[in-house]
Tab-separated table of C-alpha atoms and ligand atoms in Angstrom:
chain	number	residue	atom	x	y	z
A	14	VAL	CA	189.252	20.931	143.860
A	15	THR	CA	192.359	20.475	141.755
A	16	LYS	CA	195.522	22.547	141.953
A	17	LEU	CA	194.812	23.802	138.447
A	18	ALA	CA	191.282	24.902	139.494
A	19	GLU	CA	192.849	26.987	142.265
A	20	ARG	CA	195.270	28.579	139.815
A	21	LEU	CA	192.491	29.334	137.326
A	22	LYS	CA	190.365	30.894	140.067
A	23	ALA	CA	193.239	33.137	141.145
A	24	ARG	CA	193.630	34.211	137.513
A	25	ILE	CA	189.883	34.933	137.165
A	26	GLU	CA	189.820	36.870	140.454
A	27	ALA	CA	192.736	38.989	139.249
A	28	SER	CA	191.568	39.758	135.728
A	29	GLY	CA	187.989	38.545	135.156
A	30	PRO	CA	186.332	35.563	133.438
A	31	ILE	CA	188.361	33.630	130.853
A	32	GLY	CA	187.281	32.138	127.520
A	33	VAL	CA	186.244	28.490	127.311
A	34	ASP	CA	189.253	28.114	124.982
A	35	ALA	CA	191.659	29.371	127.651
A	36	PHE	CA	190.066	27.003	130.180
A	37	ILE	CA	190.462	24.009	127.823
A	38	ALA	CA	194.034	24.919	126.884
A	39	ALA	CA	195.022	25.033	130.559
A	40	ALA	CA	193.043	21.921	131.505
A	41	LEU	CA	194.577	19.790	128.751
A	42	THR	CA	198.049	21.079	128.052
A	43	ASP	CA	199.266	23.179	131.017
A	44	ALA	CA	202.886	22.021	131.369
A	45	GLU	CA	202.587	21.391	135.097
A	46	CYS	CA	198.958	20.339	135.713
A	47	GLY	CA	197.408	19.696	132.268
A	48	TYR	CA	195.542	16.461	131.661
A	49	TYR	CA	197.732	15.362	128.740
A	50	ALA	CA	200.916	16.749	130.248
A	51	THR	CA	200.663	14.616	133.369
A	52	GLY	CA	198.558	11.503	132.877
A	53	GLU	CA	198.232	8.211	131.044
A	54	PRO	CA	194.737	8.867	129.694
A	55	LEU	CA	194.283	6.224	127.017
A	56	GLY	CA	193.341	2.568	127.109
A	57	ALA	CA	191.190	0.259	129.133
A	58	ALA	CA	192.814	1.412	132.388
A	59	GLY	CA	192.659	5.095	131.410
A	60	ASP	CA	189.749	7.380	130.635
A	61	PHE	CA	188.885	6.515	127.030
A	62	ILE	CA	189.714	4.155	124.147
A	63	THR	CA	190.425	5.300	120.605
A	64	ALA	CA	190.132	3.426	117.283
A	65	PRO	CA	193.794	2.343	117.079
A	66	GLU	CA	193.488	0.899	120.603
A	67	ILE	CA	190.441	-1.144	119.547
A	68	SER	CA	192.080	-3.057	116.698
A	69	ALA	CA	195.506	-3.097	115.033
A	70	ILE	CA	193.670	-3.325	111.707
A	71	PHE	CA	192.861	0.392	112.004
A	72	GLY	CA	196.533	1.449	112.031
A	73	GLU	CA	197.483	-1.150	109.430
A	74	LEU	CA	194.902	0.149	106.958
A	75	ILE	CA	196.133	3.685	107.543
A	76	GLY	CA	199.689	2.493	106.902
A	77	LEU	CA	198.561	1.103	103.546
A	78	TRP	CA	196.784	4.421	102.893
A	79	VAL	CA	200.093	6.213	103.497
A	80	ALA	CA	201.957	3.899	101.103
A	81	ALA	CA	199.319	4.355	98.377
A	82	VAL	CA	199.345	8.137	98.766
A	83	TRP	CA	203.161	8.144	98.713
A	84	ARG	CA	203.026	6.451	95.284
A	85	GLU	CA	200.470	9.009	94.128
A	86	LEU	CA	202.849	11.782	95.224
A	87	GLY	CA	205.574	10.338	92.978
A	88	GLU	CA	207.404	8.311	95.646
A	89	PRO	CA	209.302	11.237	97.222
A	90	SER	CA	212.397	10.240	99.186
A	91	PRO	CA	212.768	11.272	101.898
A	92	PHE	CA	209.312	12.311	103.094
A	93	ALA	CA	208.024	13.116	106.589
A	94	LEU	CA	205.224	11.023	108.060
A	95	VAL	CA	203.847	13.464	110.607
A	96	GLU	CA	201.388	12.286	113.239
A	97	LEU	CA	199.572	14.892	115.317
A	98	GLY	CA	198.953	13.734	118.915
A	99	PRO	CA	200.018	10.085	118.560
A	100	GLY	CA	198.717	9.049	122.011
A	101	ARG	CA	200.414	5.808	123.009
A	102	GLY	CA	201.918	5.444	119.526
A	103	THR	CA	199.632	2.546	118.644
A	104	LEU	CA	198.380	3.854	115.286
A	105	LEU	CA	201.876	4.805	114.123
A	106	THR	CA	203.356	1.475	115.241
A	107	ASP	CA	200.695	-0.536	113.397
A	108	ALA	CA	200.958	1.743	110.349
A	109	LEU	CA	204.763	1.498	110.164
A	110	ARG	CA	204.667	-2.290	110.491
A	111	ALA	CA	202.228	-2.454	107.563
A	112	VAL	CA	204.260	-0.028	105.402
A	113	ASP	CA	207.447	-1.948	106.115
A	114	ARG	CA	205.862	-5.245	105.072
A	115	ALA	CA	203.860	-4.051	102.081
A	116	VAL	CA	206.039	-1.321	100.521
A	117	PRO	CA	209.635	-1.445	101.818
A	118	ALA	CA	210.708	1.403	99.499
A	119	CYS	CA	208.151	3.655	101.208
A	120	ALA	CA	209.445	2.622	104.637
A	121	ALA	CA	213.004	3.411	103.505
A	122	ALA	CA	211.959	6.914	102.431
A	123	LEU	CA	209.887	7.583	105.568
A	124	ARG	CA	210.966	9.923	108.365
A	125	PRO	CA	208.589	9.720	111.376
A	126	VAL	CA	207.729	13.062	112.999
A	127	LEU	CA	205.567	13.019	116.130
A	128	ILE	CA	203.804	16.186	117.278
A	129	GLU	CA	203.186	15.753	120.987
A	130	VAL	CA	203.030	17.941	124.097
A	131	SER	CA	202.761	15.201	126.715
A	132	ARG	CA	206.014	14.009	128.276
A	133	PRO	CA	204.656	10.631	129.465
A	134	LEU	CA	203.009	10.001	126.082
A	135	LYS	CA	206.255	10.867	124.227
A	136	ALA	CA	207.981	8.184	126.299
A	137	ALA	CA	205.190	5.689	125.554
A	138	GLN	CA	205.421	6.515	121.826
A	139	ALA	CA	209.203	5.999	121.778
A	140	GLN	CA	208.793	2.647	123.471
A	141	ALA	CA	206.039	1.519	121.103
A	142	LEU	CA	207.969	2.537	117.972
A	143	ALA	CA	211.119	0.794	119.184
A	144	THR	CA	209.293	-2.556	119.029
A	145	VAL	CA	208.726	-2.400	115.250
A	146	TRP	CA	210.606	0.402	113.585
A	147	ARG	CA	214.168	-0.055	112.313
A	148	GLY	CA	214.061	2.895	109.910
A	149	ALA	CA	215.062	6.548	110.287
A	150	ALA	CA	215.083	7.841	113.866
A	151	PRO	CA	211.764	9.429	114.884
A	152	VAL	CA	211.713	13.124	115.729
A	153	TRP	CA	209.415	14.764	118.314
A	154	LEU	CA	208.163	18.339	117.939
A	155	ASP	CA	205.549	20.151	119.972
A	156	ASP	CA	203.971	22.104	117.120
A	157	PHE	CA	203.148	21.370	113.460
A	158	ALA	CA	204.588	24.798	112.595
A	159	HIS	CA	208.075	23.402	113.327
A	160	VAL	CA	207.895	20.644	110.699
A	161	GLY	CA	210.700	21.280	108.186
A	162	ALA	CA	210.212	21.849	104.443
A	163	GLY	CA	209.793	18.902	102.056
A	164	PRO	CA	207.197	16.303	101.072
A	165	LEU	CA	204.947	15.174	103.909
A	166	ILE	CA	201.982	13.000	104.841
A	167	VAL	CA	200.101	14.100	107.956
A	168	LEU	CA	197.912	11.849	110.117
A	169	ALA	CA	195.575	13.036	112.880
A	170	ASN	CA	193.262	10.646	114.706
A	171	GLU	CA	191.273	12.167	117.560
A	172	PHE	CA	193.573	15.180	117.666
A	173	PHE	CA	191.392	18.068	116.499
A	174	ASP	CA	188.738	17.187	119.109
A	175	ALA	CA	191.249	18.050	121.836
A	176	LEU	CA	192.004	21.571	120.556
A	177	PRO	CA	190.434	24.488	122.459
A	178	ILE	CA	187.056	25.807	121.307
A	179	ARG	CA	185.178	29.037	121.972
A	180	GLN	CA	181.450	28.961	122.685
A	181	PHE	CA	178.887	31.626	121.787
A	182	VAL	CA	175.320	31.912	123.053
A	183	ARG	CA	172.454	33.366	120.987
A	184	VAL	CA	170.583	35.793	123.237
A	185	ALA	CA	167.602	38.025	122.474
A	186	GLU	CA	169.794	41.066	121.677
A	187	GLY	CA	172.425	39.180	119.662
A	188	TRP	CA	175.412	37.081	120.728
A	189	ARG	CA	177.495	36.729	123.870
A	190	GLU	CA	180.608	34.616	124.372
A	191	ARG	CA	180.315	31.958	127.073
A	192	LEU	CA	183.109	32.416	129.601
A	193	VAL	CA	184.347	30.699	132.741
A	194	GLY	CA	183.956	32.706	135.953
A	195	ILE	CA	183.439	32.069	139.655
A	196	GLU	CA	180.094	31.444	141.362
A	197	ALA	CA	179.823	33.967	144.204
A	198	ALA	CA	177.911	31.680	146.602
A	199	THR	CA	180.112	28.588	146.343
A	200	GLY	CA	183.415	29.879	144.988
A	201	ALA	CA	183.269	27.165	142.297
A	202	LEU	CA	184.079	27.657	138.612
A	203	THR	CA	180.915	28.371	136.623
A	204	PHE	CA	179.860	29.459	133.123
A	205	VAL	CA	179.041	33.157	132.744
A	206	LEU	CA	178.142	35.287	129.728
A	207	GLY	CA	180.436	37.940	128.319
A	208	PRO	CA	179.391	41.296	126.819
A	209	LEU	CA	177.427	41.541	123.571
A	210	ALA	CA	179.663	40.446	120.706
A	211	PRO	CA	179.493	40.201	116.905
A	212	PRO	CA	177.959	36.953	115.553
A	213	PRO	CA	180.506	34.118	115.461
A	214	PRO	CA	181.712	33.652	111.862
A	215	VAL	CA	180.404	30.112	111.426
A	216	GLU	CA	177.683	28.820	109.104
A	217	GLN	CA	175.573	27.352	111.889
A	218	ALA	CA	175.169	30.767	113.561
A	219	ALA	CA	172.421	31.573	111.040
A	220	GLU	CA	170.182	28.712	112.245
A	221	ALA	CA	170.771	29.190	115.994
A	222	ALA	CA	167.588	29.834	118.010
A	223	GLU	CA	167.636	31.986	121.150
A	224	GLY	CA	169.493	30.160	123.919
A	225	ALA	CA	171.443	27.989	121.457
A	226	ILE	CA	175.192	27.582	121.800
A	227	VAL	CA	177.472	27.472	118.795
A	228	GLU	CA	181.073	26.408	118.970
A	229	ARG	CA	184.095	27.446	116.989
A	230	CYS	CA	187.592	25.969	117.047
A	231	PRO	CA	189.961	28.729	115.857
A	232	ALA	CA	193.013	26.571	116.689
A	233	GLY	CA	191.667	23.695	114.555
A	234	GLU	CA	190.825	26.000	111.658
A	235	ALA	CA	194.269	27.613	111.852
A	236	LEU	CA	195.944	24.201	111.893
A	237	ALA	CA	193.910	22.957	108.897
A	238	ALA	CA	194.873	26.157	107.049
A	239	ALA	CA	198.548	25.717	108.003
A	240	ILE	CA	198.594	22.110	106.767
A	241	ALA	CA	196.916	23.161	103.518
A	242	ALA	CA	199.444	25.972	103.076
A	243	ARG	CA	202.227	23.374	103.287
A	244	LEU	CA	200.490	21.060	100.791
A	245	ALA	CA	200.193	23.915	98.309
A	246	VAL	CA	204.008	24.232	98.353
A	247	ASP	CA	205.339	20.735	99.111
A	248	ALA	CA	203.883	17.524	97.672
A	249	GLY	CA	201.817	15.870	100.350
A	250	ALA	CA	198.561	14.839	101.921
A	251	ALA	CA	196.760	14.812	105.248
A	252	LEU	CA	194.226	12.427	106.759
A	253	ILE	CA	192.058	13.753	109.581
A	254	ILE	CA	189.810	11.292	111.426
A	255	ASP	CA	187.670	12.377	114.331
A	256	TYR	CA	184.163	12.418	115.734
A	257	GLY	CA	181.842	15.123	114.586
A	258	PRO	CA	179.124	15.711	112.016
A	259	ARG	CA	179.740	16.196	108.308
A	260	ARG	CA	177.486	19.237	108.399
A	261	SER	CA	177.953	22.127	110.858
A	262	ARG	CA	175.100	22.598	113.301
A	263	PRO	CA	174.416	24.569	116.440
A	264	GLY	CA	174.651	22.868	119.820
A	265	GLU	CA	177.041	22.344	122.679
A	266	THR	CA	179.358	19.353	122.235
A	267	LEU	CA	182.081	20.108	124.772
A	268	GLN	CA	182.298	17.089	127.045
A	269	ALA	CA	184.344	15.760	129.933
A	270	VAL	CA	185.177	12.092	130.447
A	271	ARG	CA	186.817	10.349	133.358
A	272	ARG	CA	187.263	6.587	133.561
A	273	HIS	CA	184.979	6.010	130.564
A	274	ARG	CA	182.112	8.020	132.117
A	275	PRO	CA	180.815	11.519	131.366
A	276	THR	CA	181.500	14.079	134.063
A	277	ALA	CA	181.081	17.849	134.561
A	278	VAL	CA	183.200	20.019	132.250
A	279	LEU	CA	184.335	22.544	134.864
A	280	ASP	CA	184.997	20.105	137.704
A	281	ARG	CA	188.529	18.837	138.258
A	282	PRO	CA	190.375	20.647	135.415
A	283	GLY	CA	193.583	18.753	134.659
A	284	GLU	CA	192.142	15.449	135.884
A	285	VAL	CA	189.461	14.829	133.259
A	286	ASP	CA	189.602	14.591	129.481
A	287	LEU	CA	187.861	17.390	127.588
A	288	SER	CA	186.876	17.132	123.933
A	289	HIS	CA	184.346	18.434	121.448
A	290	HIS	CA	182.774	17.277	118.194
A	291	VAL	CA	184.907	18.394	115.289
A	292	ASP	CA	183.229	20.717	112.791
A	293	PHE	CA	184.397	19.035	109.565
A	294	ALA	CA	182.771	21.588	107.282
A	295	ALA	CA	184.661	24.380	109.066
A	296	LEU	CA	187.976	22.477	108.750
A	297	ALA	CA	187.360	21.790	105.051
A	298	LYS	CA	186.549	25.456	104.496
A	299	ALA	CA	189.704	26.575	106.324
A	300	ALA	CA	191.824	24.167	104.243
A	301	ARG	CA	190.388	25.104	100.852
A	302	ARG	CA	192.911	27.113	98.805
A	303	PRO	CA	194.428	27.043	95.331
A	304	GLY	CA	196.821	24.117	94.949
A	305	VAL	CA	195.042	21.892	97.470
A	306	ALA	CA	192.268	19.333	96.884
A	307	VAL	CA	189.865	18.495	99.723
A	308	PHE	CA	188.218	15.037	99.915
A	309	GLY	CA	185.326	14.033	102.147
A	310	PRO	CA	184.352	14.023	104.914
A	311	VAL	CA	183.443	10.348	104.570
A	312	PRO	CA	181.930	8.334	107.446
A	313	GLN	CA	184.549	6.129	109.134
A	314	GLY	CA	182.593	2.917	108.424
A	315	LEU	CA	182.493	3.670	104.691
A	316	PHE	CA	186.127	4.813	104.665
A	317	LEU	CA	187.429	1.669	106.408
A	318	GLY	CA	185.160	-0.494	104.233
A	319	ARG	CA	186.689	1.004	101.087
A	320	LEU	CA	190.168	0.386	102.515
A	321	GLY	CA	189.307	-3.304	102.872
A	322	ILE	CA	188.654	-3.786	106.582
A	323	ALA	CA	186.305	-6.756	105.995
A	324	GLU	CA	188.848	-8.564	103.807
A	325	ARG	CA	191.651	-7.932	106.306
A	326	ALA	CA	189.499	-9.217	109.182
A	327	ALA	CA	188.564	-12.350	107.193
A	328	GLN	CA	192.253	-12.975	106.502
A	329	LEU	CA	193.135	-12.691	110.207
A	330	ILE	CA	190.261	-14.992	111.134
A	331	THR	CA	191.496	-17.634	108.668
A	332	HIS	CA	194.833	-17.601	110.470
A	333	ALA	CA	193.330	-17.505	113.978
A	334	PRO	CA	189.836	-19.081	113.910
A	335	ALA	CA	189.645	-19.059	117.719
A	336	ARG	CA	189.736	-15.256	117.657
A	337	GLU	CA	186.812	-14.893	115.230
A	338	ALA	CA	184.314	-13.435	117.697
A	339	ASP	CA	186.888	-11.023	119.147
A	340	ILE	CA	188.103	-9.756	115.746
A	341	ALA	CA	184.565	-9.448	114.360
A	342	GLY	CA	183.449	-7.577	117.500
A	343	ARG	CA	186.290	-5.076	117.240
A	344	VAL	CA	185.725	-4.450	113.541
A	345	ARG	CA	182.013	-3.978	114.202
A	346	ARG	CA	182.827	-1.391	116.849
A	347	LEU	CA	184.895	0.581	114.299
A	348	VAL	CA	182.457	0.446	111.381
A	349	HIS	CA	178.898	-0.129	112.639
A	350	PRO	CA	176.650	2.933	112.212
A	351	GLY	CA	175.508	2.588	115.828
A	352	ARG	CA	179.107	2.580	117.104
A	353	MET	CA	181.969	4.559	115.500
A	354	GLY	CA	180.944	4.045	111.852
A	355	VAL	CA	178.948	7.234	111.325
A	356	LEU	CA	179.763	9.561	114.220
A	357	PHE	CA	183.413	9.434	113.144
A	358	ASN	CA	184.443	10.900	109.806
A	359	ALA	CA	187.545	11.065	107.633
A	360	LEU	CA	188.687	14.156	105.725
A	361	ALA	CA	191.678	14.213	103.372
A	362	LEU	CA	193.714	17.047	101.910
A	363	MET	CA	196.150	16.545	99.064
A	364	THR	CA	198.320	18.598	96.783
A	365	ALA	CA	196.063	19.390	93.811
A	366	GLY	CA	196.407	17.744	90.414
A	367	LEU	CA	197.091	14.231	91.704
A	368	GLY	CA	194.693	11.293	92.009
A	369	VAL	CA	192.113	10.488	94.650
A	370	PRO	CA	193.378	9.152	97.995
A	371	PRO	CA	192.132	5.635	98.862
A	372	GLY	CA	188.813	5.585	100.712
A	373	PHE	CA	187.499	8.808	99.169
A	374	ALA	CA	185.355	9.569	96.162
A	375	SER	CA	186.742	11.827	93.448
A	376	ALA	CA	187.199	15.492	94.313
A	377	ALA	CA	184.598	16.386	91.675
A	378	GLU	CA	182.084	14.040	93.279
A	379	THR	CA	182.828	15.513	96.693
A	380	ALA	CA	182.310	19.017	95.363
A	381	ALA	CA	179.097	18.048	93.561
A	382	ALA	CA	177.632	16.323	96.623
A	383	PRO	CA	177.524	18.826	99.476
A	384	SER	CA	179.105	17.524	102.664
A	385	ASN	CA	175.664	17.127	104.220
A	386	ALA	CA	174.355	14.835	101.496
A	387	LEU	CA	175.162	11.743	103.525
A	388	GLN	CA	173.476	12.868	106.729
B	21	SAM	C1	192.656	11.979	122.267
B	21	SAM	S1	194.383	11.683	122.235
B	21	SAM	C2	194.469	10.765	120.729
B	21	SAM	C3	195.634	9.849	120.670
B	21	SAM	C4	195.836	9.024	119.409
B	21	SAM	N1	195.843	9.811	118.196
B	21	SAM	C5	194.820	7.905	119.304
B	21	SAM	O1	194.040	7.937	118.387
B	21	SAM	O2	194.836	7.028	120.160
B	21	SAM	C6	195.054	13.288	121.834
B	21	SAM	C7	196.566	13.323	121.640
B	21	SAM	O3	196.973	14.636	121.266
B	21	SAM	C8	197.962	15.148	122.188
B	21	SAM	N2	197.709	16.591	122.270
B	21	SAM	C9	196.609	17.201	122.758
B	21	SAM	N3	196.683	18.536	122.568
B	21	SAM	C10	197.841	18.762	121.922
B	21	SAM	C11	198.469	19.935	121.411
B	21	SAM	N4	197.906	21.135	121.559
B	21	SAM	N5	199.652	19.803	120.778
B	21	SAM	C12	200.223	18.577	120.612
B	21	SAM	N6	199.673	17.437	121.080
B	21	SAM	C13	198.510	17.525	121.727
B	21	SAM	C14	197.693	14.364	123.441
B	21	SAM	O4	198.772	14.344	124.331
B	21	SAM	C15	197.381	12.982	122.866
B	21	SAM	O5	198.547	12.316	122.453
């Protein structure tokens, strides 16, 4: 039993079961015992590996995406490049190196802003950036809301999946929220059902059969809406990449991972990673407002293909033929439908009235083809 589990139990004993969202928030970001606040979760030695950690091509292509979007925005100078939850700083480092090489004027205008709650990861990010970046000093903030006014490009890879969700269970009489309580016999944390509640305001609630769980991420929806509100005022764009379906559907996706293996969600809070499948349709809906164009979601394999991942890999292989199998294997892992190519999706937001960001179809096409057309 972890120290955080003991603290959560004391809280539940004092005031009753807590929401799954409150459990996740404590387990991941509690300043003293939270998983991200204390550990070094990413990489081969950690608990999971993300796309930028698989191949530098991922971050490089996103860097070129940033430079292309910057041109589309009218080359604002300065502009903030905001990354939400930069992990070990790998994506940003690879992206900045690519921007610097390909479009120096964009690098000169760029002000890196890193949104991060984890102290050890902030240190890792600073170290990683110092190896490549000679431009404006990076700034760390712990909340997107604190990003100052002005043009901005926002990146988020595997960030929304770490935000707290609420879960609702369809029962015979209606809906109940799933909560975290204490099992009387063992004293362990367990799921319990709350009182009857109104239906959760998500599309997938309508198709939920009795016993089904539907999830909602109010924090993710609020963040998507906040980013869109900024893009309606300041020229800018956002690129959100994460795992989750293009079409909302019922089902529990909350999962715990430790050392690359699934584990129980309620065991060892603070010591295991918790994440859920991002509901892209809900994010797109939350972001839709006058003055903002929404693009996608597009499957990661298609998105990276359109950005030229095959050409970039071929170029690297020409320079380092001995690494062919390694490079090809890593690219395959990012784009193959059986790996990250389809489960992961990319969604873009951009100030309305500009062009189409690289990797996406036109806004009209996106609107004409419902987000589930590709599934
Ligand atoms: C799954 S990791 C992804 C890291 C990185 N983007 C990558 O792709 O490798 C989630 C990141 O978001 C940070 N994070 C999680 N919740 C956060 C929150 N509420 N506010 C700010 N950062 C958060 C974590 O510390 C970590 O850097």
